[in-house]
CSV table of C-alpha atoms and ligand atoms in Angstrom, one decimal:
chain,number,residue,atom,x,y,z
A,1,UNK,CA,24.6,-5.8,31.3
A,2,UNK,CA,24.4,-6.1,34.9
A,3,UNK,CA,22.6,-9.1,37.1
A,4,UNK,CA,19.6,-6.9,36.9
A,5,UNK,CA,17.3,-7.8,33.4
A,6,UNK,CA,15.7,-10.3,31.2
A,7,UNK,CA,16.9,-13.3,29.1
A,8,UNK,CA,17.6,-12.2,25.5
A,9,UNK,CA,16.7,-15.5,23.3
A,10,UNK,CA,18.2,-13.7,20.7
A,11,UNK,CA,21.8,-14.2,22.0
A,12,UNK,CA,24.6,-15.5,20.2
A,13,UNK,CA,24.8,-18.9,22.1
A,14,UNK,CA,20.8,-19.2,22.2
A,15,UNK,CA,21.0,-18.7,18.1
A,16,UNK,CA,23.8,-21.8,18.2
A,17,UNK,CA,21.9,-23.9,20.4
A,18,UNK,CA,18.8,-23.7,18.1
A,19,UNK,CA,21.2,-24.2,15.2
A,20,UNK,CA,20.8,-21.0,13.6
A,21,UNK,CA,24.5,-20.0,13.8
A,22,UNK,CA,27.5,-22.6,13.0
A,23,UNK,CA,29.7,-24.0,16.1
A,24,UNK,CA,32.5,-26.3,16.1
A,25,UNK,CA,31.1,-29.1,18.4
A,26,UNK,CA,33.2,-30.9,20.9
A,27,UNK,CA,29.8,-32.8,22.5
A,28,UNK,CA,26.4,-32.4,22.7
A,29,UNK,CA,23.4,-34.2,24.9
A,30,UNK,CA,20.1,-33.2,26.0
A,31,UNK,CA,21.6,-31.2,29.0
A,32,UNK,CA,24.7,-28.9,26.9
A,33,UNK,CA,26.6,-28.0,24.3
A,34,UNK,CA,29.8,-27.6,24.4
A,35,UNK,CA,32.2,-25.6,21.2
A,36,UNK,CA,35.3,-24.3,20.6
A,37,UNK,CA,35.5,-20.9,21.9
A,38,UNK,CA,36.6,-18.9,18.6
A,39,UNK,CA,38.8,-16.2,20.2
A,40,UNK,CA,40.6,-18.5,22.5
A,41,UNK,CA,42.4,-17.6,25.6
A,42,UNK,CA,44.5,-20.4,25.0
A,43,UNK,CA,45.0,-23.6,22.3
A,44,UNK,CA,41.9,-25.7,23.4
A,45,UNK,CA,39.7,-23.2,25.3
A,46,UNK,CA,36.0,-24.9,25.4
A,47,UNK,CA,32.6,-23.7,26.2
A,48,UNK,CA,30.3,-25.8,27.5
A,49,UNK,CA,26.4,-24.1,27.4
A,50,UNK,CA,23.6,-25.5,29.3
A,51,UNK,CA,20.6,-25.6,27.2
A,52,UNK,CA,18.5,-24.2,29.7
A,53,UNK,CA,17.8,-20.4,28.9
A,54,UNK,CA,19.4,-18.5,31.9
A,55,UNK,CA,21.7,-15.5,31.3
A,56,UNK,CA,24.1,-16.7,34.4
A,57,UNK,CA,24.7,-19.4,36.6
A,58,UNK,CA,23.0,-17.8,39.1
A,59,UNK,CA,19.8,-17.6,37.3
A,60,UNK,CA,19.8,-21.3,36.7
A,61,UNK,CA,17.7,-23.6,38.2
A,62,UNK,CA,19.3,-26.3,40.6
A,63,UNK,CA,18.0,-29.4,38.6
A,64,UNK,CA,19.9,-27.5,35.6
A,65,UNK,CA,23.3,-26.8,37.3
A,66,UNK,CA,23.4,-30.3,38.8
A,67,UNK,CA,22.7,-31.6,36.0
A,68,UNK,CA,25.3,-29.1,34.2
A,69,UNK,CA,28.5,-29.7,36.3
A,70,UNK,CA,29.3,-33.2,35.5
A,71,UNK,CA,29.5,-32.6,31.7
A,72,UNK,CA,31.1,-29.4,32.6
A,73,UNK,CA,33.5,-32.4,34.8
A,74,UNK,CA,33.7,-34.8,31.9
A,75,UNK,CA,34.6,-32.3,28.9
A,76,UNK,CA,37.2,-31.1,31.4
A,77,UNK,CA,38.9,-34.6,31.7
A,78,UNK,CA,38.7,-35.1,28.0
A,79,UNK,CA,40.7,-31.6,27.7
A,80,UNK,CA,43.2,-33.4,30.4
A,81,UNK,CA,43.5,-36.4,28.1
A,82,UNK,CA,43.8,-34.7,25.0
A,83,UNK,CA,45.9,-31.8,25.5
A,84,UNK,CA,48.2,-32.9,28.5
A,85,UNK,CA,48.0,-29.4,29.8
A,86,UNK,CA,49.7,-28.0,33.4
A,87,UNK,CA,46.8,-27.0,34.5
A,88,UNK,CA,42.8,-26.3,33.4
A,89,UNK,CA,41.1,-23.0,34.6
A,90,UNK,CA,37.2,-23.8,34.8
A,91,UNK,CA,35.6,-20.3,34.8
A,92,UNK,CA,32.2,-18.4,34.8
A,93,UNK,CA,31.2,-14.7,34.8
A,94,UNK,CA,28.4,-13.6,36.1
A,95,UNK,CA,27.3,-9.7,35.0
A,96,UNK,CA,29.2,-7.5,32.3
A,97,UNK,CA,31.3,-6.4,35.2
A,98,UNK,CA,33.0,-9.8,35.7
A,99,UNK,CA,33.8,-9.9,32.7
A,100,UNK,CA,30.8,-11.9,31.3
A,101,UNK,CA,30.1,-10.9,26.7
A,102,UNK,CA,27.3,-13.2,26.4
A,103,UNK,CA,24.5,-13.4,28.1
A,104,UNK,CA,23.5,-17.3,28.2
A,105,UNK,CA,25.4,-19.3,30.7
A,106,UNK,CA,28.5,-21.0,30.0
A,107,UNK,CA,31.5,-22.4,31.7
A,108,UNK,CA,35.2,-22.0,30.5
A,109,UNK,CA,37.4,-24.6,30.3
A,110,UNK,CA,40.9,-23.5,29.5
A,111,UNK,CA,44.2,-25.5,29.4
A,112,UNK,CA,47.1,-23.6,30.9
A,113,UNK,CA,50.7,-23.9,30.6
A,114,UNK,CA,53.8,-23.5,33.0
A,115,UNK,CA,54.6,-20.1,32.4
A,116,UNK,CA,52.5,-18.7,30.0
A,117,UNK,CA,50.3,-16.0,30.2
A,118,UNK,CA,46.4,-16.1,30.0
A,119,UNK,CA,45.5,-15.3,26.7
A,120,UNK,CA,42.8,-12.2,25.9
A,121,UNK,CA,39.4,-12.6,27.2
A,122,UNK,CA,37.6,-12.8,24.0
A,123,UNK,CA,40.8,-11.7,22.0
A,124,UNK,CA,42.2,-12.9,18.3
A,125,UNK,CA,40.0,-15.1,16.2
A,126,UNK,CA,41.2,-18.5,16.2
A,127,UNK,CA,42.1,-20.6,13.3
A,128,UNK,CA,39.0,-22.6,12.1
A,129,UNK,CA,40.9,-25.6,10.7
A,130,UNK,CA,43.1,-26.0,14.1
A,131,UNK,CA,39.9,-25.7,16.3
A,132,UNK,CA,38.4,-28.4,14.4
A,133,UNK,CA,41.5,-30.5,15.0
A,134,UNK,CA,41.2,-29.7,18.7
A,135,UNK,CA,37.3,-30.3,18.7
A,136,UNK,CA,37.9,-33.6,16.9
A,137,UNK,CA,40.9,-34.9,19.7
A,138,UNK,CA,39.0,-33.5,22.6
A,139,UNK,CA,35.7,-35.7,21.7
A,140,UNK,CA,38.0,-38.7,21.1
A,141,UNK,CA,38.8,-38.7,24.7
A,142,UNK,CA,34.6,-38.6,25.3
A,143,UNK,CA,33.9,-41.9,23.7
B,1,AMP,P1,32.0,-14.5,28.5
B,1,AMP,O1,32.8,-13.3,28.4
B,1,AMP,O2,32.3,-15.3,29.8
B,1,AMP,O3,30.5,-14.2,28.3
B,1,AMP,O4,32.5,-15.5,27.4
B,1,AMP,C1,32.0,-15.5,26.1
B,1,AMP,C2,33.0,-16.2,25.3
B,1,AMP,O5,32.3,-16.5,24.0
B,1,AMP,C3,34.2,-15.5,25.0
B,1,AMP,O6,35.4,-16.2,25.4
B,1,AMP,C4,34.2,-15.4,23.4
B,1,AMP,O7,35.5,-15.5,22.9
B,1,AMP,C5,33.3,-16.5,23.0
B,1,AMP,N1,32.6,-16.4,21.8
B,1,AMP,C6,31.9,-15.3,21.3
B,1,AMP,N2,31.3,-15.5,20.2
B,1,AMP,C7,31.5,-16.9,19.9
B,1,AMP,C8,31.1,-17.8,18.9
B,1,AMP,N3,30.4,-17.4,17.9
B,1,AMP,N4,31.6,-19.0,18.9
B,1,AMP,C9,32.4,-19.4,19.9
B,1,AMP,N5,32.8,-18.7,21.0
B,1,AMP,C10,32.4,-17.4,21.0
């Protein structure tokens, strides 16, 4: 899908947001969402979803980024806390030919480590009961 075409409400992270498909929750508020990405690019990769229906962050309305980027801030300093990584990679693909698979906005938050390679974009399936450990430690650091 390029920049060109309509919302689809019937896309994977519009079908979490309404609670129709399972997520494992790091933080919610009226504003986002934010999960475990479940085919991490590395241990601890979140998404954090504004609830606003937009399929990029170019679509979105100002009042809805603004609003967006300190959470998108916050949940990346509870990564920090949690994790201790090198470094964190915030990231957002606009159009199928960045690299974007879902068509709702999201930002990436991904811990990186000295010397290791980026993981798959989208890659192997994670394990469920180690991403719910992550979730849980990462929203510790959000209290
Ligand atoms: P993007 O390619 O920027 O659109 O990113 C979409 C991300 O969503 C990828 O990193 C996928 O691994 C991730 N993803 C796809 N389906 C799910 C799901 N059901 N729950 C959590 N993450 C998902």
């Amino acid at each position: 899908m390029s920049l060109t075409g309509k919302y689809d409400p019937d896309n994977i992270f519009a079908k979490i947001l309404r609670g129709e498909l399972p997520c494992v929750k790091v933080y919610e508020d009226d504003i986002v969402l934010a999960f475990m990405d479940i085919f991490p690019q590395a241990p601890g990769h979140v998404l954090v979803v504004p609830r606003e229906a937009a399929r990029n962050a170019l679509e979105m309305s100002d009042d809805a980024l603004a609003a967006a980027m300190p959470r998108v801030k916050r949940i990346g300093n509870a990564v920090k806390a949690a994790l201790a990584p090198d470094g964190i990679m915030i990231a957002q693909l606009n159009g199928a030919p960045a690299g974007q698979t879902v068509f709702h906005v999201h930002f990436h938050i991904i811990p990186r480590s000295d010397g290791a390679q980026l993981g798959l974009h989208a890659g192997g399936k994670a394990d469920m009961d180690e991403l719910t450990a992550q979730a849980k430690t990462i929203a510790s650091f959000l209290d």
